[in-house]
mmCIF file of C-alpha atoms in Angstrom:
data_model
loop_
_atom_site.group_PDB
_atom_site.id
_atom_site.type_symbol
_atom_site.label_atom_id
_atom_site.label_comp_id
_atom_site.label_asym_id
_atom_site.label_seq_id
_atom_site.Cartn_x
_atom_site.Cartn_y
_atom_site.Cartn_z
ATOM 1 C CA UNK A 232 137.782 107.196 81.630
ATOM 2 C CA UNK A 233 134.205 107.457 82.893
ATOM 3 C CA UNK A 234 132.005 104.474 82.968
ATOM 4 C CA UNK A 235 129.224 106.831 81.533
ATOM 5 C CA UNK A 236 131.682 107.449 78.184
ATOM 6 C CA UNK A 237 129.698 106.870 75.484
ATOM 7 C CA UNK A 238 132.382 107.457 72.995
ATOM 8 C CA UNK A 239 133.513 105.203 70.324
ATOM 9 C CA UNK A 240 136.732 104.192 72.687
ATOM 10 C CA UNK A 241 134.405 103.344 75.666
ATOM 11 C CA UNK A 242 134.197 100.079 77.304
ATOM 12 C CA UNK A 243 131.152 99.356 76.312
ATOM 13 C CA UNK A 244 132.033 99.880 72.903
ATOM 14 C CA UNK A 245 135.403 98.256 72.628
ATOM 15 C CA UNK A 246 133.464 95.039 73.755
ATOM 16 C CA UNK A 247 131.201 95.534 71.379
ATOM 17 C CA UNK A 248 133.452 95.535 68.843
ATOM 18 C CA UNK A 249 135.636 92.506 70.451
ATOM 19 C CA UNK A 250 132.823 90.169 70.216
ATOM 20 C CA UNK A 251 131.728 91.259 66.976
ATOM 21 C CA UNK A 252 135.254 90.877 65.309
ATOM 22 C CA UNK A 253 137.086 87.941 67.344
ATOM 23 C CA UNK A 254 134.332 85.957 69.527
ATOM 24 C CA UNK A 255 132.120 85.593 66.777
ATOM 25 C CA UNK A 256 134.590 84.638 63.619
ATOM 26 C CA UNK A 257 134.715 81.253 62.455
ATOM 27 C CA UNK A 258 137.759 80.734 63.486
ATOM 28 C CA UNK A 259 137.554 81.375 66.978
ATOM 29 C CA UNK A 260 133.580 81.090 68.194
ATOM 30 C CA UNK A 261 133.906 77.058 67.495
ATOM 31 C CA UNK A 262 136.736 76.707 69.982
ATOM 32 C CA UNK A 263 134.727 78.765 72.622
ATOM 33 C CA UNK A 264 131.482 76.952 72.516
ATOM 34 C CA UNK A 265 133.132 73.566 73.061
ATOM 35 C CA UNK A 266 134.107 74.695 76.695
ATOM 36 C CA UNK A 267 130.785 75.620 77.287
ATOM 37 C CA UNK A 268 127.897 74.522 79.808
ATOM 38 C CA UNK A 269 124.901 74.114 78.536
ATOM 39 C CA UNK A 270 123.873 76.954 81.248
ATOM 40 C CA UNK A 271 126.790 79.453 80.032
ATOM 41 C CA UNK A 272 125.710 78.349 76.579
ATOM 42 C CA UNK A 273 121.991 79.871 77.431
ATOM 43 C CA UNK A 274 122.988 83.023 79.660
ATOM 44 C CA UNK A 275 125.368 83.668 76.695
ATOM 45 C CA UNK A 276 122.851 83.619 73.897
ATOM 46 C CA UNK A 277 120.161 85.624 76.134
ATOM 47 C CA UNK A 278 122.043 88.639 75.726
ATOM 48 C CA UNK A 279 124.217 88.103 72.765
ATOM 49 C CA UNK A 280 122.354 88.403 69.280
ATOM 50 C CA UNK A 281 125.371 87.117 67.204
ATOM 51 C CA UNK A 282 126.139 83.932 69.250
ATOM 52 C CA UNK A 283 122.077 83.411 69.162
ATOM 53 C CA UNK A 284 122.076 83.242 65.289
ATOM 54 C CA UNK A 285 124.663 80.817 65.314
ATOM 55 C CA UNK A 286 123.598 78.778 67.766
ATOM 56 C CA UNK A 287 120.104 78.764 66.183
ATOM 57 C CA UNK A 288 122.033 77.831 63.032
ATOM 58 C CA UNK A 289 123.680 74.874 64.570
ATOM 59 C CA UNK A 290 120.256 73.812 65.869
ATOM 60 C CA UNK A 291 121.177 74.584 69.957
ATOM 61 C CA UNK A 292 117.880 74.273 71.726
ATOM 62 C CA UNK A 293 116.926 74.389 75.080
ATOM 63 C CA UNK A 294 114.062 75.229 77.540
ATOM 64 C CA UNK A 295 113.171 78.010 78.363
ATOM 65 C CA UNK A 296 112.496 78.588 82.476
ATOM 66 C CA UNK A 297 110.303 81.131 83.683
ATOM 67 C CA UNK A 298 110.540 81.722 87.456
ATOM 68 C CA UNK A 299 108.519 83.948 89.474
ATOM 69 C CA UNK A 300 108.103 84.446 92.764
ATOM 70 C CA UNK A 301 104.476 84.438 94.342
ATOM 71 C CA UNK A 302 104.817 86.672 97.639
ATOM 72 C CA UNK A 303 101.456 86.046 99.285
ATOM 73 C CA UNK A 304 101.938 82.363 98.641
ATOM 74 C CA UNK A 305 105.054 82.356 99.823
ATOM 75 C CA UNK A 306 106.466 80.385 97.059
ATOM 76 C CA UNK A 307 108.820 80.060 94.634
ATOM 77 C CA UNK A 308 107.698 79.060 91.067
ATOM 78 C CA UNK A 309 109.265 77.437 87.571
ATOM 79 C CA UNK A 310 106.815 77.518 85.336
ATOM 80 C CA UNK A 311 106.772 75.846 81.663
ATOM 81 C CA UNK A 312 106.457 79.523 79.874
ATOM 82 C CA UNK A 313 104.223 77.385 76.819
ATOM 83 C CA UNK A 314 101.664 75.822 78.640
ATOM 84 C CA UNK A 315 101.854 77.533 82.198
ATOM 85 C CA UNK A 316 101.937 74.758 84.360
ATOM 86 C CA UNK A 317 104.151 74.445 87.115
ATOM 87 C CA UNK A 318 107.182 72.212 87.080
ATOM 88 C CA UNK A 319 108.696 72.722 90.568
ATOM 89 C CA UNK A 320 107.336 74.890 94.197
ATOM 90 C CA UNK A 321 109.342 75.735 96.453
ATOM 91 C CA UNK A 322 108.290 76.900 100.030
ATOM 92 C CA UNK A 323 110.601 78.388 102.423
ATOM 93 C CA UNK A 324 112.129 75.431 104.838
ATOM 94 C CA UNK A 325 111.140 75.718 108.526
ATOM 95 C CA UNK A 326 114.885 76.005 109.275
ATOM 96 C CA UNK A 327 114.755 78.956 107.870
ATOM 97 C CA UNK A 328 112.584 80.979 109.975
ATOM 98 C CA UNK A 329 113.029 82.065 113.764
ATOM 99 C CA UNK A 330 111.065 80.189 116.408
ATOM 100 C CA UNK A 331 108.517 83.077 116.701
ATOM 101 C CA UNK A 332 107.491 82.927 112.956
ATOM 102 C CA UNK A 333 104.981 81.775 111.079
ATOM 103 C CA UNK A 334 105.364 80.061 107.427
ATOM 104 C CA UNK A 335 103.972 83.247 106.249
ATOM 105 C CA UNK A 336 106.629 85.594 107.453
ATOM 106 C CA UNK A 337 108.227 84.520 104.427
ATOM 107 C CA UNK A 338 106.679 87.204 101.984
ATOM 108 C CA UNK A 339 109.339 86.544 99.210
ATOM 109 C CA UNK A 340 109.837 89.822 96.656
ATOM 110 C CA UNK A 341 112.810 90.120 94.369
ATOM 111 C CA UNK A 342 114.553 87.115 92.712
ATOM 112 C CA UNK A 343 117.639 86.914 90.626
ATOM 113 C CA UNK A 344 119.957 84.017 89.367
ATOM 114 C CA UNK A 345 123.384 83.825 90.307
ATOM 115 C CA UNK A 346 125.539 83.645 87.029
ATOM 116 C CA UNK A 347 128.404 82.174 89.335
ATOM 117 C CA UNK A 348 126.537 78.536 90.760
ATOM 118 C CA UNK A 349 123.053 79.005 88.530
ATOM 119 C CA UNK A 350 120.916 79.491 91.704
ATOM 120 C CA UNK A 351 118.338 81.589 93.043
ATOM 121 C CA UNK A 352 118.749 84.011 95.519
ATOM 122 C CA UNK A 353 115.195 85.827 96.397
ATOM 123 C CA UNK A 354 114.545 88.490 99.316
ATOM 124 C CA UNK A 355 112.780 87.719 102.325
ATOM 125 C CA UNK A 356 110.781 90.847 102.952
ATOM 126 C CA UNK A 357 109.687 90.160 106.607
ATOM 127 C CA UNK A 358 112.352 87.917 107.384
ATOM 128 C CA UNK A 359 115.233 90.698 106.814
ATOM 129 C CA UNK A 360 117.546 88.070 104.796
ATOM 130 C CA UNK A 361 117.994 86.646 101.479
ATOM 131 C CA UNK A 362 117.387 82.481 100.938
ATOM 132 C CA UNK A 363 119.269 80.655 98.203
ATOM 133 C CA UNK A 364 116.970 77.920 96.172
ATOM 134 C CA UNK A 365 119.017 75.095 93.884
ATOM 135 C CA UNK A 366 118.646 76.114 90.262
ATOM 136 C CA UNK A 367 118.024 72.641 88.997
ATOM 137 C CA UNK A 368 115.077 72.121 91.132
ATOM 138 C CA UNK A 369 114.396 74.826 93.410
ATOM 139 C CA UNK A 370 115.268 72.896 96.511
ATOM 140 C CA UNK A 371 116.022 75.527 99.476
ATOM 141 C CA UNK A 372 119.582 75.528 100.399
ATOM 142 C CA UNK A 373 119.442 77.972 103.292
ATOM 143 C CA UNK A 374 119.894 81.547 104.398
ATOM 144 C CA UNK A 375 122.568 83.502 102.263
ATOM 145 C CA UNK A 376 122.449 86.960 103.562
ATOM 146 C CA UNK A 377 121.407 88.665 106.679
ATOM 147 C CA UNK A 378 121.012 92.388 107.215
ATOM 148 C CA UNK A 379 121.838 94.399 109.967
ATOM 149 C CA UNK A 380 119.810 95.827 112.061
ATOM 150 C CA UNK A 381 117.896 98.555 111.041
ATOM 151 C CA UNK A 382 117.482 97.720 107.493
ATOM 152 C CA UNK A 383 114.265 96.339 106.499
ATOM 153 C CA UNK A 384 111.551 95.627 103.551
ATOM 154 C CA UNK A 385 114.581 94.007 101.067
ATOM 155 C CA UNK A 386 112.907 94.386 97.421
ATOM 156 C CA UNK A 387 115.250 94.412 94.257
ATOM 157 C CA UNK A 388 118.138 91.859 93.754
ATOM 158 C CA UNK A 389 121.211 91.461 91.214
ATOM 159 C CA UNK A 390 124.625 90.481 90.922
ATOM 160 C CA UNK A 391 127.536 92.197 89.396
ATOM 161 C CA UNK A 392 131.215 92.245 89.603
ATOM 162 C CA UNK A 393 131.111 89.133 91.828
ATOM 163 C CA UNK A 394 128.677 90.837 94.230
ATOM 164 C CA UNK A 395 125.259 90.551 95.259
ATOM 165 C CA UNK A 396 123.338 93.678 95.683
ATOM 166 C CA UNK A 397 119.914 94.043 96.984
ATOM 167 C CA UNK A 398 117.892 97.401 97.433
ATOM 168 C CA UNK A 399 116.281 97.784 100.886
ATOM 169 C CA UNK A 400 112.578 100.043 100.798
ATOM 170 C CA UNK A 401 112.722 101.151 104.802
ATOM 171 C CA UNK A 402 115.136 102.892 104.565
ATOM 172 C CA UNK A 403 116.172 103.301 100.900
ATOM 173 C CA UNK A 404 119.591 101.859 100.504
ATOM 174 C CA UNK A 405 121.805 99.564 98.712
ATOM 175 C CA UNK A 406 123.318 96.971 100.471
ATOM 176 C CA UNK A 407 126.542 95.144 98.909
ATOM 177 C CA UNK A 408 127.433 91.555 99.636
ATOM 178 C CA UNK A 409 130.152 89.239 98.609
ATOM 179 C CA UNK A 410 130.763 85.719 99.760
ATOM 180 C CA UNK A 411 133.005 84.839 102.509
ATOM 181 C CA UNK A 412 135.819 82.210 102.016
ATOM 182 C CA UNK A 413 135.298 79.083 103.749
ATOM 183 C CA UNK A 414 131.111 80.111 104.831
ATOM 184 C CA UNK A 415 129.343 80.004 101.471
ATOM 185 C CA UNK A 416 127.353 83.305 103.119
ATOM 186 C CA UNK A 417 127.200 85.960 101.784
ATOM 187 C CA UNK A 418 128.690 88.683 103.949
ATOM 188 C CA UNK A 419 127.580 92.488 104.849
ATOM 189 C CA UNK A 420 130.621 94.500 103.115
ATOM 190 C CA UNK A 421 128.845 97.988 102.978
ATOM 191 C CA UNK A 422 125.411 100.072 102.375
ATOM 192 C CA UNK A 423 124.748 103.478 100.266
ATOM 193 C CA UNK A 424 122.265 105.705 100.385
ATOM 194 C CA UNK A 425 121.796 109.399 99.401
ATOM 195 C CA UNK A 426 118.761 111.515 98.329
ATOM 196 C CA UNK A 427 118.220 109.658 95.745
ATOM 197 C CA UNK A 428 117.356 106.746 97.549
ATOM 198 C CA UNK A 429 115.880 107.824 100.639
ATOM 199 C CA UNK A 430 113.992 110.527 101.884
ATOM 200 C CA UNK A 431 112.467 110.592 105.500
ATOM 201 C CA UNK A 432 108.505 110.303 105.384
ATOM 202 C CA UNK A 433 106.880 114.041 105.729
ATOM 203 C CA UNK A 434 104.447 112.388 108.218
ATOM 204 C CA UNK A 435 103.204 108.865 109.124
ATOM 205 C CA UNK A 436 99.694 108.564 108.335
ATOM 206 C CA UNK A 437 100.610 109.131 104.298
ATOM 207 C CA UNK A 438 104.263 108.226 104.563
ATOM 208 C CA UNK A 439 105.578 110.238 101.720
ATOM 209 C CA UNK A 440 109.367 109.786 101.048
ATOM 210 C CA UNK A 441 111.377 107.943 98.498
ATOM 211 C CA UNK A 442 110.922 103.763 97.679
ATOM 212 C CA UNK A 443 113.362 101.849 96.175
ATOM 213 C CA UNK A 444 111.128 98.403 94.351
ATOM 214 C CA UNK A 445 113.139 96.600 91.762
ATOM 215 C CA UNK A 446 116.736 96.405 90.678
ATOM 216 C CA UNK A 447 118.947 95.084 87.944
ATOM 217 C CA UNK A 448 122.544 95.393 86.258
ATOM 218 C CA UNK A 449 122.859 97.519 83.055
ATOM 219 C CA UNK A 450 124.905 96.514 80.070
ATOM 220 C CA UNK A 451 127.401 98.699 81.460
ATOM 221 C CA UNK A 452 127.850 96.789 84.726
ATOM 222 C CA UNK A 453 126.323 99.532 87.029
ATOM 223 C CA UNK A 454 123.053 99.330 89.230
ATOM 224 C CA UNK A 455 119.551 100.560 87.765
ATOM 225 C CA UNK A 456 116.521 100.858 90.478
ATOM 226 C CA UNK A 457 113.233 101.455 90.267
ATOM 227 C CA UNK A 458 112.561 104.750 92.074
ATOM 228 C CA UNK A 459 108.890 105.569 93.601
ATOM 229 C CA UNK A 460 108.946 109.249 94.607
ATOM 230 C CA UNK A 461 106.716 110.805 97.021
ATOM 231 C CA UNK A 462 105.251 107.159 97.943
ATOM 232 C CA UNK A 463 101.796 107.269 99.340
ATOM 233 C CA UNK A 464 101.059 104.500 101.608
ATOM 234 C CA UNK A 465 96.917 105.843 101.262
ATOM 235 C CA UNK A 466 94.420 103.446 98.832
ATOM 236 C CA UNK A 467 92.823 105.665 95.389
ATOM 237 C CA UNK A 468 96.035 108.082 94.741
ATOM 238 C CA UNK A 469 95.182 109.993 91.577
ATOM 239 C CA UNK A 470 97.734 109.371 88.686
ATOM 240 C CA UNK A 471 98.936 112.917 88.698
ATOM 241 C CA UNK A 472 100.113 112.761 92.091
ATOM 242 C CA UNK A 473 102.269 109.625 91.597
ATOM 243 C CA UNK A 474 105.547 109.744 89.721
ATOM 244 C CA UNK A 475 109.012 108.089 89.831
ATOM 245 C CA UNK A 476 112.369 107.531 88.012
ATOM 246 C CA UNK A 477 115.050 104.743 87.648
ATOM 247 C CA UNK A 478 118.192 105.358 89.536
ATOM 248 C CA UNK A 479 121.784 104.598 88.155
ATOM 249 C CA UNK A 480 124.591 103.463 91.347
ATOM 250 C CA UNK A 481 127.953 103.868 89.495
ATOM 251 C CA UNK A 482 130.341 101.032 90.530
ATOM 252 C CA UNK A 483 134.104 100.765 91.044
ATOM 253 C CA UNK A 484 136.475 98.172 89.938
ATOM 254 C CA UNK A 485 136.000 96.244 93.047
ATOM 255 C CA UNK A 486 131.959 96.401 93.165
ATOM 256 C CA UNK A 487 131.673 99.264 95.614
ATOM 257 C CA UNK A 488 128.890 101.508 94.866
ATOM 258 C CA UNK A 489 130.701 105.470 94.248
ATOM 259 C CA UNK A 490 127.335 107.343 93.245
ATOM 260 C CA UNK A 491 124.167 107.807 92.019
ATOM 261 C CA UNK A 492 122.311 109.711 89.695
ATOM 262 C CA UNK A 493 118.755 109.717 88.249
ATOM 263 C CA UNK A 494 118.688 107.878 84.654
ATOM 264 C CA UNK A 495 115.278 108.664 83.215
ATOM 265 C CA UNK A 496 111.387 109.443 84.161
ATOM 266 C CA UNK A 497 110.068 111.659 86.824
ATOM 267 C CA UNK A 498 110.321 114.741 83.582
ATOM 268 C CA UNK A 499 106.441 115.590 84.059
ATOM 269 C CA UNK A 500 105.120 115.033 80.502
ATOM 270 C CA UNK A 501 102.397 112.547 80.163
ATOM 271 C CA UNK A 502 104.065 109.699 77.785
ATOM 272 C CA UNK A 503 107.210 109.503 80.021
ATOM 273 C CA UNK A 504 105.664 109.985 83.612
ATOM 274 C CA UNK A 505 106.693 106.446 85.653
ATOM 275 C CA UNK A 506 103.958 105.730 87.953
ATOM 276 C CA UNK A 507 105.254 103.912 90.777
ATOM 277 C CA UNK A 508 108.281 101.952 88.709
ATOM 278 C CA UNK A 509 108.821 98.699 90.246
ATOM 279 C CA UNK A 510 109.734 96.295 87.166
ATOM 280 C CA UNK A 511 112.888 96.796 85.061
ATOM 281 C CA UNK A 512 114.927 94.844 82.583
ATOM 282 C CA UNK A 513 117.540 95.197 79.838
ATOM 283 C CA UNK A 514 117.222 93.885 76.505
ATOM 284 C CA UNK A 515 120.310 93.066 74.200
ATOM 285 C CA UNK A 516 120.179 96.253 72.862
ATOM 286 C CA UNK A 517 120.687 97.920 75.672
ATOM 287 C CA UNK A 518 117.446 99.260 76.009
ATOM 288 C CA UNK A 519 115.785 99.976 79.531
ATOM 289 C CA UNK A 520 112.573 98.771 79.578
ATOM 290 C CA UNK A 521 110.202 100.017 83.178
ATOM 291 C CA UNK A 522 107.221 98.835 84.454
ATOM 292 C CA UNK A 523 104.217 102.246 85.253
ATOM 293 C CA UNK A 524 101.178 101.540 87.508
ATOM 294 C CA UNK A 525 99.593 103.115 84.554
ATOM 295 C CA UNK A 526 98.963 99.931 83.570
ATOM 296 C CA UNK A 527 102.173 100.158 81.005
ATOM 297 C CA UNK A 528 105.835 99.068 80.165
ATOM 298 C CA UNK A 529 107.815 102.083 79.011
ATOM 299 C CA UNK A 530 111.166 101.815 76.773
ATOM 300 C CA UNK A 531 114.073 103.898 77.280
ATOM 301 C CA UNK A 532 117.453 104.253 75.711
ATOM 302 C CA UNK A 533 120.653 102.592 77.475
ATOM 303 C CA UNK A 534 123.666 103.529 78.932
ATOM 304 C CA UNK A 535 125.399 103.713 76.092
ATOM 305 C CA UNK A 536 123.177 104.833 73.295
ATOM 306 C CA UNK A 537 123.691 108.281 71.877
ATOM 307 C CA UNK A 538 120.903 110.137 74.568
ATOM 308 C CA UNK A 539 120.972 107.762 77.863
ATOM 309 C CA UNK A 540 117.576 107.472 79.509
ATOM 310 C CA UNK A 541 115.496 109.467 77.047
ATOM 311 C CA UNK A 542 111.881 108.028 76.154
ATOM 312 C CA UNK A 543 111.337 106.294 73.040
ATOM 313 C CA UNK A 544 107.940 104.942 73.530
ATOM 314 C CA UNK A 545 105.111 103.135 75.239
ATOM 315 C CA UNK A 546 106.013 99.144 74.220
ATOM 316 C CA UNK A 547 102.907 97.732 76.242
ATOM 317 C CA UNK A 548 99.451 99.010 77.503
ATOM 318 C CA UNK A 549 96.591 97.088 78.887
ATOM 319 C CA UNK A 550 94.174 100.084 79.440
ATOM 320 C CA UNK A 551 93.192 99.257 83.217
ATOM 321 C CA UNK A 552 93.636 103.065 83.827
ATOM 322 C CA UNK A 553 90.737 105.224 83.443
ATOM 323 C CA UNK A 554 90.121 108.547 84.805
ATOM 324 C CA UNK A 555 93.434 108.400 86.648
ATOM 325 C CA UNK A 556 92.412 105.263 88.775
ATOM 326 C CA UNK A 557 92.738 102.147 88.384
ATOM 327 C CA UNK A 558 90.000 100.233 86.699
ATOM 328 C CA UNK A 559 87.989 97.408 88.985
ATOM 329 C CA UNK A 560 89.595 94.160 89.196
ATOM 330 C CA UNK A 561 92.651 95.662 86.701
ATOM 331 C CA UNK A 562 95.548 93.324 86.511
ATOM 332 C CA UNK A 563 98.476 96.094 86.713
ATOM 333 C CA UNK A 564 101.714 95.488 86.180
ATOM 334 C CA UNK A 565 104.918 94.461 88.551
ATOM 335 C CA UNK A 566 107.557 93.375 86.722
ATOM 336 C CA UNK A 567 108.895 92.768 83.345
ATOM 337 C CA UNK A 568 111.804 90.425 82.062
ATOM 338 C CA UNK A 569 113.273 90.744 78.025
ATOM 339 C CA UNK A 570 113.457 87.181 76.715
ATOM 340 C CA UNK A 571 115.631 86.726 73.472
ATOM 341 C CA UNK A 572 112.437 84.497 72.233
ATOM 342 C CA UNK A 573 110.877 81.280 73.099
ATOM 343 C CA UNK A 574 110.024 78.548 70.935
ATOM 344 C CA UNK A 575 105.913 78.000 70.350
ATOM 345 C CA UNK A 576 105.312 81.738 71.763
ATOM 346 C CA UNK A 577 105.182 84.288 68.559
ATOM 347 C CA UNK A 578 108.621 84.804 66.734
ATOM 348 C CA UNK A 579 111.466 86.894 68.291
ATOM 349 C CA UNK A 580 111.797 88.679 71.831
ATOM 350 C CA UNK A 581 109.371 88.597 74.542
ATOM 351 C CA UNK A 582 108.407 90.983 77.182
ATOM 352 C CA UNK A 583 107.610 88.517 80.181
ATOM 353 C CA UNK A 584 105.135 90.434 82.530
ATOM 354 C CA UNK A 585 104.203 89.597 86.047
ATOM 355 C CA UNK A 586 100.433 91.412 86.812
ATOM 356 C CA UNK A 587 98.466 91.616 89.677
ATOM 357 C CA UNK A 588 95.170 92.974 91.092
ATOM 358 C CA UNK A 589 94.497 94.262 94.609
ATOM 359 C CA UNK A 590 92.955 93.695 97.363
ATOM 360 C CA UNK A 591 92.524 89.586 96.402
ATOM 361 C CA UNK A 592 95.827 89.128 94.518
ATOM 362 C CA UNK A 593 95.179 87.262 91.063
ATOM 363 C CA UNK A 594 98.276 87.316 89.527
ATOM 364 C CA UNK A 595 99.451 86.995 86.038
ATOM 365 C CA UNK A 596 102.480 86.264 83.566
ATOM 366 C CA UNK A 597 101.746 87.738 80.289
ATOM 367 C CA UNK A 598 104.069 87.908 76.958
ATOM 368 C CA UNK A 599 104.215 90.630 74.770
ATOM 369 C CA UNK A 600 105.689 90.184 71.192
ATOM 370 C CA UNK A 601 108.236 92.925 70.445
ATOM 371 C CA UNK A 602 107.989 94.045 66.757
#
């Protein structure tokens, strides 16, 4: 059966209907939650509405964490999401660099959380490698991941089926890692790319070819990236000359990646143009939600909704576009997060947005309420 099978007998739908019927009874949720962490408790309830109602009914609280990752600081941030103030920093450890670099060869990009030891792995752009931080604290732990050679400019970063996956912009591919027995590294197993992913610059003063930004895992287990098409490395690009699309990389049973295929965007009409994607993040739902240089967040439908990837609407606009530029001093948006809701901020889910001006960076983490 295809992993795309949106039938009623699909995987994604038999789960459904397994959580919904035997998870969640009375009888059998109760015996679940006492074997619990605290941390499976939360990663549980941020994508499952049914166990969040009851554990909202049995008065389960905790703290929401808000990490982002400050690139031309080279830092790694947990901020209090409420109040904004930072609880732990994290710099890259000297050990971690070569003897020829400098602190700020560090550059860090994506970040994602392991949901096997809780801590986070973020992408050393410059540095070709990916550093794990303790989740508790932030505390560096060391290099995970190394590329081989030839494979630069790491960007997005998930997990899935026990493997870590990160996107590489130069050139566009996906490399797959899984940890070695006996190392705790994470080691090379393969890399994909096709079309899709990369294509060669035409020439290199405007370097126009395929980049790969963010990455995450879909309800449905498989890889969604952020696809810039026709990049433009050249400063005042007109709107109607940049466009992109999110990618889907089908996976196996054991994690390998077996194809790709464009999901959504990239269709030419004005409300569901993606304007150098970079952000993108699932809700519990299912629904895609994409970050546009248009100063926007776009929704789309899931994997396994009735029409995968078609546009539903604009969920988010700041209006720093104007006359297909961007306005002076604009903060524009980089990436977006779905948050099941946090406590003192509005009532229900949260868009988490990270925005940022250029040339003198002054970023930003806004929320916006979904009604």
């Amino acid at each position: 059966m295809s992993r795309l099978d949106r039938s009623s007998a699909s995987p994604y739908a038999m789960a459904s209907r397994v959580s919904t019927e035997v998870l969640l009874s009375n009888d059998v949720l109760p015996l679940i939650i006492v074997h619990l962490t605290r941390r499976e408790a939360i990663n549980l309830s941020a994508v499952c509405r049914g166990l969040r109602e009851i554990l909202s009914a049995n008065k389960f609280t905790y703290t929401a964490r808000l990490v982002v990752v400050a690139s031309e600081s080279n830092c790694l941030l947990d901020l209090c999401p409420k109040s904004g103030d930072v609880l732990h920093c994290a710099k890259v450890s000297a050990r971690a660099l070569r003897k020829d670099e400098k602190l700020s060869s560090f550059w860090p990009t994506g970040v994602a959380m392991s949901p096997y030891d809780g801590d986070y792995y973020v992408c050393q752009y410059k540095g070709q490698q990916v550093l794990q931080f303790r989740g508790s604290d932030l505390s560096f732990r060391g290099v995970a991941a190394k590329f081989p050679k030839g494979y630069m400019s790491p960007e997005g970063i998930c997990f899935s089926k026990k493997c870590l996956y990160v996107v590489c912009a130069d050139p566009g591919a996906i490399w797959r890692f899984r940890k070695a027995i006996g190392t705790g590294l994470y080691e090379a197993m393969s890399a994909f790319s096709t079309d899709y992913l990369y294509q060669p610059a035409i020439n290199n003063r405007s370097f126009c070819g395929h980049v790969p930004w963010g990455m995450t895992t879909g309800p449905d287990g498989n890889l969604y990236i952020a696809m810039e098409e026709g990049y433009k490395a050249l400063k005042d690009v007109p709107l109607n000359q940049m466009t992109g699309s999110v990618v889907v990389a089908q996976l196996d049973d054991e994690g390998k990646i077996v194809s790709t295929a464009k999901f959504c965007g990239a269709r030419g009409k004005r409300d569901e143009r993606l304007c150098r994607p970079s952000g993108i993040s699932f809700d519990a739902e299912g629904n895609l939600y994409v970050t546009s240089l248009t100063d926007e967040v776009l929704m789309y439908k899931g994997p396994s909704t009735d029409r995968p990837g078609e546009f539903i609407k604009v969920v988010a606009s700041w209006g720093g576009f104007v006359n297909c530029k961007a306005r002076a001093g604009a903060l524009l948006p980089w990436d977006v997060k779905w948050h099941p809701g946090i406590t003192g901020i509005g009532k229900g889910p949260l868009l988490l947005v990270t925005r940022h001006t250029e040339p003198k960076s002054c970023p930003a983490v806004q929320a916006k309420m979904l009604v």
